[in-house]
Amino acid sequence: MDGNGRWARKRHLPRAAGHVAGVSTVREIVRAASDIGLANLTLYAFSSENWKRPASEISHLMGLFRAYFRGDLDELEERGVRVRIIGNRKRVEDDIRAMIEEAEHRTVANAGLNLTFAFDYGGQEEIAAAARELARAAAEGRLDPETITPELFATRLFTHGLPEPDLIIRTSGERRMSNFLLWQSAYAELMFVETLWPDFSRNEFLDALRKFGERNRRFGGVVPEAVA
Ligand code: IPE
Ligand code: MG
């Protein structure tokens, strides 16, 4: 979700107004995903690098996060959405951590859309933490290093239990990953759209999913010849 600040600047509004508009888009896209029966949607809400922003912007974003969880959880619950948050919870304020835990706990048995927020999330940190955990187990003699496979490694990531992403959409015309799901995106289809996140819509989202359906995915293999 990128482009909130530029959306606001184009309208001569403060960046905060762009973030407020961005939350409306979150609502619209989550509803669309739930309506069409999508299994998984992960939204990059706040990166481990976003702490570098001015304190006033961070505190506004945290306020929006609080308001979203307060205001939207009932609807998510009604839709059978299961909420997860991936990221480093130690840095977030206590009340937000409690909210996250409550949202996850309340929705744990829901079988609809798996809605995941990457919040205080950084892919490099996630990979380093997984390596640290495995290294500790090996040093303590609980793990034979020879048994470390990609599959085992992935069980130590925040996304354990979730499938790898099939499609990653980045809005606002930037063409980079910005530390998002670095391990998990090995074979993800990447889509970069010019639209700024607050202008992104249900229609554009559905269009992106249709275009994804036309991509030819081989996962490093070859497409089998049609049998005559
Ligand atoms: C994305 O919009 C929102 C968050 C990172 C929370 P930006 O705030 O990065 O918007 P631009 O890149 O300045 O336009
Ligand atoms: Mg940005």
PDB file of C-alpha atoms and ligand atoms in Angstrom:
ATOM      1  CA  MET A   1       0.000   0.000   0.000  1.00  0.00           C
ATOM      2  CA  ASP A   2       2.015   2.966  -1.215  1.00  0.00           C
ATOM      3  CA  GLY A   3       1.228   6.509  -2.284  1.00  0.00           C
ATOM      4  CA  ASN A   4      -0.815   7.971   0.581  1.00  0.00           C
ATOM      5  CA  GLY A   5       1.532  10.938   0.969  1.00  0.00           C
ATOM      6  CA  ARG A   6       1.590  11.745  -2.752  1.00  0.00           C
ATOM      7  CA  TRP A   7      -2.199  11.454  -2.931  1.00  0.00           C
ATOM      8  CA  ALA A   8      -2.461  14.085  -0.193  1.00  0.00           C
ATOM      9  CA  ARG A   9       0.170  16.358  -1.713  1.00  0.00           C
ATOM     10  CA  LYS A  10      -1.664  16.396  -5.048  1.00  0.00           C
ATOM     11  CA  ARG A  11      -4.668  17.765  -3.165  1.00  0.00           C
ATOM     12  CA  HIS A  12      -2.662  20.239  -1.052  1.00  0.00           C
ATOM     13  CA  LEU A  13      -3.625  18.264   2.041  1.00  0.00           C
ATOM     14  CA  PRO A  14      -1.434  17.109   4.938  1.00  0.00           C
ATOM     15  CA  ARG A  15       0.045  13.595   4.632  1.00  0.00           C
ATOM     16  CA  ALA A  16      -2.281  12.539   7.442  1.00  0.00           C
ATOM     17  CA  ALA A  17      -5.262  13.030   5.114  1.00  0.00           C
ATOM     18  CA  GLY A  18      -3.676  10.574   2.701  1.00  0.00           C
ATOM     19  CA  HIS A  19      -3.406   7.959   5.426  1.00  0.00           C
ATOM     20  CA  VAL A  20      -7.049   8.488   6.401  1.00  0.00           C
ATOM     21  CA  ALA A  21      -8.066   7.959   2.762  1.00  0.00           C
ATOM     22  CA  GLY A  22      -5.780   4.917   2.674  1.00  0.00           C
ATOM     23  CA  VAL A  23      -7.736   3.281   5.481  1.00  0.00           C
ATOM     24  CA  SER A  24     -10.928   3.590   3.402  1.00  0.00           C
ATOM     25  CA  THR A  25      -9.153   1.725   0.627  1.00  0.00           C
ATOM     26  CA  VAL A  26      -8.117  -0.972   3.092  1.00  0.00           C
ATOM     27  CA  ARG A  27     -11.778  -1.401   4.008  1.00  0.00           C
ATOM     28  CA  GLU A  28     -12.830  -1.568   0.337  1.00  0.00           C
ATOM     29  CA  ILE A  29     -10.166  -4.097  -0.649  1.00  0.00           C
ATOM     30  CA  VAL A  30     -10.752  -6.305   2.405  1.00  0.00           C
ATOM     31  CA  ARG A  31     -14.484  -6.367   1.588  1.00  0.00           C
ATOM     32  CA  ALA A  32     -13.752  -7.225  -2.037  1.00  0.00           C
ATOM     33  CA  ALA A  33     -11.393 -10.045  -1.026  1.00  0.00           C
ATOM     34  CA  SER A  34     -13.946 -11.414   1.428  1.00  0.00           C
ATOM     35  CA  ASP A  35     -16.818 -11.104  -1.084  1.00  0.00           C
ATOM     36  CA  ILE A  36     -15.061 -13.104  -3.788  1.00  0.00           C
ATOM     37  CA  GLY A  37     -13.878 -15.790  -1.376  1.00  0.00           C
ATOM     38  CA  LEU A  38     -10.156 -15.057  -1.603  1.00  0.00           C
ATOM     39  CA  ALA A  39      -8.270 -17.285   0.832  1.00  0.00           C
ATOM     40  CA  ASN A  40      -5.436 -14.940   1.801  1.00  0.00           C
ATOM     41  CA  LEU A  41      -4.771 -11.226   1.741  1.00  0.00           C
ATOM     42  CA  THR A  42      -1.717  -9.638   3.324  1.00  0.00           C
ATOM     43  CA  LEU A  43      -1.447  -5.867   3.631  1.00  0.00           C
ATOM     44  CA  TYR A  44       1.866  -4.112   4.253  1.00  0.00           C
ATOM     45  CA  ALA A  45       0.720  -1.535   6.793  1.00  0.00           C
ATOM     46  CA  PHE A  46       3.911  -0.400   8.527  1.00  0.00           C
ATOM     47  CA  SER A  47       7.483  -1.469   7.896  1.00  0.00           C
ATOM     48  CA  SER A  48      10.375  -1.783  10.320  1.00  0.00           C
ATOM     49  CA  GLU A  49      11.858   1.212   8.441  1.00  0.00           C
ATOM     50  CA  ASN A  50       8.724   3.356   8.816  1.00  0.00           C
ATOM     51  CA  TRP A  51       9.903   4.186  12.368  1.00  0.00           C
ATOM     52  CA  LYS A  52      12.244   6.656  10.651  1.00  0.00           C
ATOM     53  CA  ARG A  53       9.284   8.928   9.847  1.00  0.00           C
ATOM     54  CA  PRO A  54       8.535  12.019  11.938  1.00  0.00           C
ATOM     55  CA  ALA A  55       7.063  11.188  15.359  1.00  0.00           C
ATOM     56  CA  SER A  56       3.853  13.069  14.531  1.00  0.00           C
ATOM     57  CA  GLU A  57       3.228  10.930  11.417  1.00  0.00           C
ATOM     58  CA  ILE A  58       3.988   7.711  13.308  1.00  0.00           C
ATOM     59  CA  SER A  59       1.605   8.620  16.088  1.00  0.00           C
ATOM     60  CA  HIS A  60      -1.115   9.457  13.555  1.00  0.00           C
ATOM     61  CA  LEU A  61      -0.612   6.097  11.821  1.00  0.00           C
ATOM     62  CA  MET A  62      -0.774   4.289  15.179  1.00  0.00           C
ATOM     63  CA  GLY A  63      -4.003   6.129  15.933  1.00  0.00           C
ATOM     64  CA  LEU A  64      -5.472   4.953  12.619  1.00  0.00           C
ATOM     65  CA  PHE A  65      -4.406   1.408  13.394  1.00  0.00           C
ATOM     66  CA  ARG A  66      -6.157   1.593  16.773  1.00  0.00           C
ATOM     67  CA  ALA A  67      -9.319   3.066  15.226  1.00  0.00           C
ATOM     68  CA  TYR A  68      -9.378   0.391  12.524  1.00  0.00           C
ATOM     69  CA  PHE A  69      -9.158  -2.435  15.034  1.00  0.00           C
ATOM     70  CA  ARG A  70     -11.760  -0.831  17.250  1.00  0.00           C
ATOM     71  CA  GLY A  71     -14.180   0.003  14.461  1.00  0.00           C
ATOM     72  CA  ASP A  72     -13.842  -2.847  11.982  1.00  0.00           C
ATOM     73  CA  LEU A  73     -13.343  -5.970  14.037  1.00  0.00           C
ATOM     74  CA  ASP A  74     -17.078  -6.641  14.374  1.00  0.00           C
ATOM     75  CA  GLU A  75     -17.533  -6.575  10.600  1.00  0.00           C
ATOM     76  CA  LEU A  76     -14.470  -8.767  10.081  1.00  0.00           C
ATOM     77  CA  GLU A  77     -15.867 -11.190  12.615  1.00  0.00           C
ATOM     78  CA  GLU A  78     -19.270 -11.262  10.828  1.00  0.00           C
ATOM     79  CA  ARG A  79     -17.500 -12.030   7.568  1.00  0.00           C
ATOM     80  CA  GLY A  80     -15.639 -14.919   9.165  1.00  0.00           C
ATOM     81  CA  VAL A  81     -12.279 -13.219   8.606  1.00  0.00           C
ATOM     82  CA  ARG A  82      -9.288 -14.522  10.528  1.00  0.00           C
ATOM     83  CA  VAL A  83      -6.926 -11.717  11.474  1.00  0.00           C
ATOM     84  CA  ARG A  84      -3.179 -12.109  11.925  1.00  0.00           C
ATOM     85  CA  ILE A  85      -0.390  -9.613  12.417  1.00  0.00           C
ATOM     86  CA  ILE A  86       3.156 -10.364  11.300  1.00  0.00           C
ATOM     87  CA  GLY A  87       5.982  -8.228  12.597  1.00  0.00           C
ATOM     88  CA  ASN A  88       8.046  -7.320  15.618  1.00  0.00           C
ATOM     89  CA  ARG A  89       5.530  -6.683  18.388  1.00  0.00           C
ATOM     90  CA  LYS A  90       8.121  -5.669  20.951  1.00  0.00           C
ATOM     91  CA  ARG A  91       8.415  -2.163  19.521  1.00  0.00           C
ATOM     92  CA  VAL A  92       4.704  -1.327  19.401  1.00  0.00           C
ATOM     93  CA  GLU A  93       2.870   0.298  22.273  1.00  0.00           C
ATOM     94  CA  ASP A  94       1.348  -1.977  24.895  1.00  0.00           C
ATOM     95  CA  ASP A  95      -2.280  -1.165  24.109  1.00  0.00           C
ATOM     96  CA  ILE A  96      -1.748  -1.890  20.404  1.00  0.00           C
ATOM     97  CA  ARG A  97      -0.042  -5.175  21.229  1.00  0.00           C
ATOM     98  CA  ALA A  98      -3.032  -6.080  23.410  1.00  0.00           C
ATOM     99  CA  MET A  99      -5.413  -5.150  20.590  1.00  0.00           C
ATOM    100  CA  ILE A 100      -3.509  -7.270  18.088  1.00  0.00           C
ATOM    101  CA  GLU A 101      -3.576 -10.225  20.447  1.00  0.00           C
ATOM    102  CA  GLU A 102      -7.273  -9.794  21.068  1.00  0.00           C
ATOM    103  CA  ALA A 103      -8.081  -9.558  17.346  1.00  0.00           C
ATOM    104  CA  GLU A 104      -6.090 -12.706  16.624  1.00  0.00           C
ATOM    105  CA  HIS A 105      -7.621 -14.542  19.551  1.00  0.00           C
ATOM    106  CA  ARG A 106     -11.188 -13.489  18.722  1.00  0.00           C
ATOM    107  CA  THR A 107     -10.942 -14.579  15.099  1.00  0.00           C
ATOM    108  CA  VAL A 108      -8.727 -17.655  15.451  1.00  0.00           C
ATOM    109  CA  ALA A 109     -11.490 -20.133  14.594  1.00  0.00           C
ATOM    110  CA  ASN A 110     -12.808 -18.198  11.582  1.00  0.00           C
ATOM    111  CA  ALA A 111     -12.590 -20.089   8.308  1.00  0.00           C
ATOM    112  CA  GLY A 112     -13.050 -17.212   5.833  1.00  0.00           C
ATOM    113  CA  LEU A 113     -10.442 -14.830   4.465  1.00  0.00           C
ATOM    114  CA  ASN A 114      -7.047 -14.982   6.187  1.00  0.00           C
ATOM    115  CA  LEU A 115      -6.338 -11.283   6.587  1.00  0.00           C
ATOM    116  CA  THR A 116      -2.771 -10.545   7.617  1.00  0.00           C
ATOM    117  CA  PHE A 117      -1.328  -7.149   8.426  1.00  0.00           C
ATOM    118  CA  ALA A 118       2.409  -6.746   8.102  1.00  0.00           C
ATOM    119  CA  PHE A 119       2.873  -4.240  10.878  1.00  0.00           C
ATOM    120  CA  ASP A 120       6.268  -3.224  12.212  1.00  0.00           C
ATOM    121  CA  TYR A 121       7.390  -5.830   9.695  1.00  0.00           C
ATOM    122  CA  GLY A 122      10.739  -6.233   7.949  1.00  0.00           C
ATOM    123  CA  GLY A 123      11.702  -9.251   5.866  1.00  0.00           C
ATOM    124  CA  GLN A 124      15.407  -9.100   6.711  1.00  0.00           C
ATOM    125  CA  GLU A 125      14.658  -8.936  10.442  1.00  0.00           C
ATOM    126  CA  GLU A 126      12.270 -11.863  10.065  1.00  0.00           C
ATOM    127  CA  ILE A 127      14.905 -13.982   8.321  1.00  0.00           C
ATOM    128  CA  ALA A 128      17.601 -13.013  10.840  1.00  0.00           C
ATOM    129  CA  ALA A 129      15.285 -13.934  13.737  1.00  0.00           C
ATOM    130  CA  ALA A 130      14.592 -17.340  12.181  1.00  0.00           C
ATOM    131  CA  ALA A 131      18.337 -17.930  11.700  1.00  0.00           C
ATOM    132  CA  ARG A 132      19.011 -16.868  15.285  1.00  0.00           C
ATOM    133  CA  GLU A 133      16.432 -19.309  16.623  1.00  0.00           C
ATOM    134  CA  LEU A 134      17.805 -22.221  14.602  1.00  0.00           C
ATOM    135  CA  ALA A 135      21.388 -21.310  15.531  1.00  0.00           C
ATOM    136  CA  ARG A 136      20.452 -21.269  19.214  1.00  0.00           C
ATOM    137  CA  ALA A 137      18.824 -24.693  18.934  1.00  0.00           C
ATOM    138  CA  ALA A 138      21.914 -26.037  17.160  1.00  0.00           C
ATOM    139  CA  ALA A 139      24.292 -24.510  19.728  1.00  0.00           C
ATOM    140  CA  GLU A 140      22.294 -26.098  22.537  1.00  0.00           C
ATOM    141  CA  GLY A 141      22.424 -29.465  20.803  1.00  0.00           C
ATOM    142  CA  ARG A 142      18.686 -29.613  20.127  1.00  0.00           C
ATOM    143  CA  LEU A 143      19.044 -29.385  16.345  1.00  0.00           C
ATOM    144  CA  ASP A 144      21.349 -31.026  13.805  1.00  0.00           C
ATOM    145  CA  PRO A 145      22.327 -28.258  11.316  1.00  0.00           C
ATOM    146  CA  GLU A 146      22.199 -30.832   8.508  1.00  0.00           C
ATOM    147  CA  THR A 147      18.443 -31.068   8.982  1.00  0.00           C
ATOM    148  CA  ILE A 148      17.875 -27.386   8.157  1.00  0.00           C
ATOM    149  CA  THR A 149      15.880 -27.239   4.923  1.00  0.00           C
ATOM    150  CA  PRO A 150      13.889 -24.386   3.368  1.00  0.00           C
ATOM    151  CA  GLU A 151      10.736 -26.038   4.727  1.00  0.00           C
ATOM    152  CA  LEU A 152      12.117 -26.154   8.278  1.00  0.00           C
ATOM    153  CA  PHE A 153      13.387 -22.599   7.979  1.00  0.00           C
ATOM    154  CA  ALA A 154       9.954 -21.372   6.898  1.00  0.00           C
ATOM    155  CA  THR A 155       8.395 -22.743  10.091  1.00  0.00           C
ATOM    156  CA  ARG A 156      10.424 -20.148  12.035  1.00  0.00           C
ATOM    157  CA  LEU A 157       9.033 -17.209  10.043  1.00  0.00           C
ATOM    158  CA  PHE A 158       6.099 -15.034  11.141  1.00  0.00           C
ATOM    159  CA  THR A 159       4.117 -16.453   8.218  1.00  0.00           C
ATOM    160  CA  HIS A 160       4.280 -20.040   9.468  1.00  0.00           C
ATOM    161  CA  GLY A 161       0.954 -21.630   8.569  1.00  0.00           C
ATOM    162  CA  LEU A 162       0.263 -19.251   5.681  1.00  0.00           C
ATOM    163  CA  PRO A 163       0.973 -20.086   2.038  1.00  0.00           C
ATOM    164  CA  GLU A 164       3.582 -18.133   0.072  1.00  0.00           C
ATOM    165  CA  PRO A 165       2.075 -15.209  -1.835  1.00  0.00           C
ATOM    166  CA  ASP A 166       0.971 -15.909  -5.413  1.00  0.00           C
ATOM    167  CA  LEU A 167       0.670 -12.254  -6.343  1.00  0.00           C
ATOM    168  CA  ILE A 168       2.205  -9.105  -4.879  1.00  0.00           C
ATOM    169  CA  ILE A 169       0.662  -5.801  -5.964  1.00  0.00           C
ATOM    170  CA  ARG A 170       2.494  -2.566  -5.228  1.00  0.00           C
ATOM    171  CA  THR A 171       0.662   0.690  -5.836  1.00  0.00           C
ATOM    172  CA  SER A 172       1.987   4.181  -6.648  1.00  0.00           C
ATOM    173  CA  GLY A 173       4.423   3.269  -9.417  1.00  0.00           C
ATOM    174  CA  GLU A 174       7.406   2.328  -7.220  1.00  0.00           C
ATOM    175  CA  ARG A 175       9.146  -0.812  -8.398  1.00  0.00           C
ATOM    176  CA  ARG A 176      10.793  -2.375  -5.379  1.00  0.00           C
ATOM    177  CA  MET A 177      10.042  -4.844  -2.584  1.00  0.00           C
ATOM    178  CA  SER A 178      10.947  -2.598   0.358  1.00  0.00           C
ATOM    179  CA  ASN A 179      11.705  -5.520   2.663  1.00  0.00           C
ATOM    180  CA  PHE A 180       8.294  -7.193   2.162  1.00  0.00           C
ATOM    181  CA  LEU A 181       8.041 -10.999   2.445  1.00  0.00           C
ATOM    182  CA  LEU A 182      11.546 -11.459   1.048  1.00  0.00           C
ATOM    183  CA  TRP A 183      11.782 -15.181   1.706  1.00  0.00           C
ATOM    184  CA  GLN A 184       8.159 -15.925   0.892  1.00  0.00           C
ATOM    185  CA  SER A 185       8.113 -14.079  -2.440  1.00  0.00           C
ATOM    186  CA  ALA A 186      10.585 -16.416  -4.184  1.00  0.00           C
ATOM    187  CA  TYR A 187       8.026 -17.320  -6.878  1.00  0.00           C
ATOM    188  CA  ALA A 188       5.426 -14.608  -6.391  1.00  0.00           C
ATOM    189  CA  GLU A 189       4.112 -12.783  -9.434  1.00  0.00           C
ATOM    190  CA  LEU A 190       4.882  -9.084  -9.068  1.00  0.00           C
ATOM    191  CA  MET A 191       2.521  -6.385 -10.269  1.00  0.00           C
ATOM    192  CA  PHE A 192       3.296  -2.685 -10.127  1.00  0.00           C
ATOM    193  CA  VAL A 193       0.404  -0.322 -10.688  1.00  0.00           C
ATOM    194  CA  GLU A 194       0.591   3.455 -11.078  1.00  0.00           C
ATOM    195  CA  THR A 195      -2.507   4.163  -8.985  1.00  0.00           C
ATOM    196  CA  LEU A 196      -1.865   5.742  -5.586  1.00  0.00           C
ATOM    197  CA  TRP A 197      -3.184   3.545  -2.763  1.00  0.00           C
ATOM    198  CA  PRO A 198      -6.067   5.871  -1.742  1.00  0.00           C
ATOM    199  CA  ASP A 199      -7.325   5.724  -5.371  1.00  0.00           C
ATOM    200  CA  PHE A 200      -6.964   1.945  -5.654  1.00  0.00           C
ATOM    201  CA  SER A 201     -10.398   0.364  -5.985  1.00  0.00           C
ATOM    202  CA  ARG A 202     -12.295  -2.897  -5.904  1.00  0.00           C
ATOM    203  CA  ASN A 203     -12.421  -2.856  -9.713  1.00  0.00           C
ATOM    204  CA  GLU A 204      -8.699  -2.354 -10.077  1.00  0.00           C
ATOM    205  CA  PHE A 205      -8.072  -5.092  -7.528  1.00  0.00           C
ATOM    206  CA  LEU A 206     -10.315  -7.548  -9.393  1.00  0.00           C
ATOM    207  CA  ASP A 207      -8.635  -6.529 -12.645  1.00  0.00           C
ATOM    208  CA  ALA A 208      -5.217  -7.307 -11.124  1.00  0.00           C
ATOM    209  CA  LEU A 209      -6.466 -10.748 -10.090  1.00  0.00           C
ATOM    210  CA  ARG A 210      -7.740 -11.372 -13.634  1.00  0.00           C
ATOM    211  CA  LYS A 211      -4.379 -10.377 -15.106  1.00  0.00           C
ATOM    212  CA  PHE A 212      -2.657 -12.648 -12.606  1.00  0.00           C
ATOM    213  CA  GLY A 213      -4.771 -15.497 -13.974  1.00  0.00           C
ATOM    214  CA  GLU A 214      -3.218 -14.913 -17.407  1.00  0.00           C
ATOM    215  CA  ARG A 215       0.376 -15.139 -16.166  1.00  0.00           C
ATOM    216  CA  ASN A 216       2.310 -18.228 -17.089  1.00  0.00           C
ATOM    217  CA  ARG A 217       3.804 -19.670 -13.914  1.00  0.00           C
ATOM    218  CA  ARG A 218       6.421 -22.362 -14.242  1.00  0.00           C
ATOM    219  CA  PHE A 219       8.198 -22.231 -10.874  1.00  0.00           C
ATOM    220  CA  GLY A 220      11.498 -22.851 -12.620  1.00  0.00           C
ATOM    221  CA  GLY A 221      10.157 -25.787 -14.592  1.00  0.00           C
ATOM    222  CA  VAL A 222       8.882 -26.013 -18.147  1.00  0.00           C
ATOM    223  CA  VAL A 223       5.346 -26.012 -19.451  1.00  0.00           C
ATOM    224  CA  PRO A 224       4.510 -29.618 -20.403  1.00  0.00           C
ATOM    225  CA  GLU A 225       3.995 -30.106 -24.165  1.00  0.00           C
ATOM    226  CA  ALA A 226       0.383 -30.590 -25.066  1.00  0.00           C
ATOM    227  CA  VAL A 227      -0.235 -34.313 -25.578  1.00  0.00           C
ATOM    228  CA  ALA A 228      -1.370 -34.904 -29.173  1.00  0.00           C
TER     229      ALA A 228
HETATM  230  C1  IPE B   1       2.027   4.298   2.335  1.00  0.00           C
HETATM  231  O1  IPE B   1       1.993   5.607   1.864  1.00  0.00           O
HETATM  232  C2  IPE B   1       1.512   4.222   3.760  1.00  0.00           C
HETATM  233  C3  IPE B   1       2.449   3.727   4.779  1.00  0.00           C
HETATM  234  C4  IPE B   1       3.702   3.412   4.606  1.00  0.00           C
HETATM  235  C5  IPE B   1       1.914   3.600   6.123  1.00  0.00           C
HETATM  236  P1  IPE B   1       3.251   6.565   1.999  1.00  0.00           P
HETATM  237  O2  IPE B   1       3.103   7.329   3.268  1.00  0.00           O
HETATM  238  O3  IPE B   1       4.514   5.787   1.869  1.00  0.00           O
HETATM  239  O4  IPE B   1       3.023   7.529   0.761  1.00  0.00           O
HETATM  240  P2  IPE B   1       4.113   8.238  -0.157  1.00  0.00           P
HETATM  241  O5  IPE B   1       5.094   7.211  -0.606  1.00  0.00           O
HETATM  242  O6  IPE B   1       4.756   9.313   0.675  1.00  0.00           O
HETATM  243  O7  IPE B   1       3.316   8.801  -1.300  1.00  0.00           O
HETATM  244 MG    MG B   2       5.784   5.475   0.281  1.00  0.00          MG
END
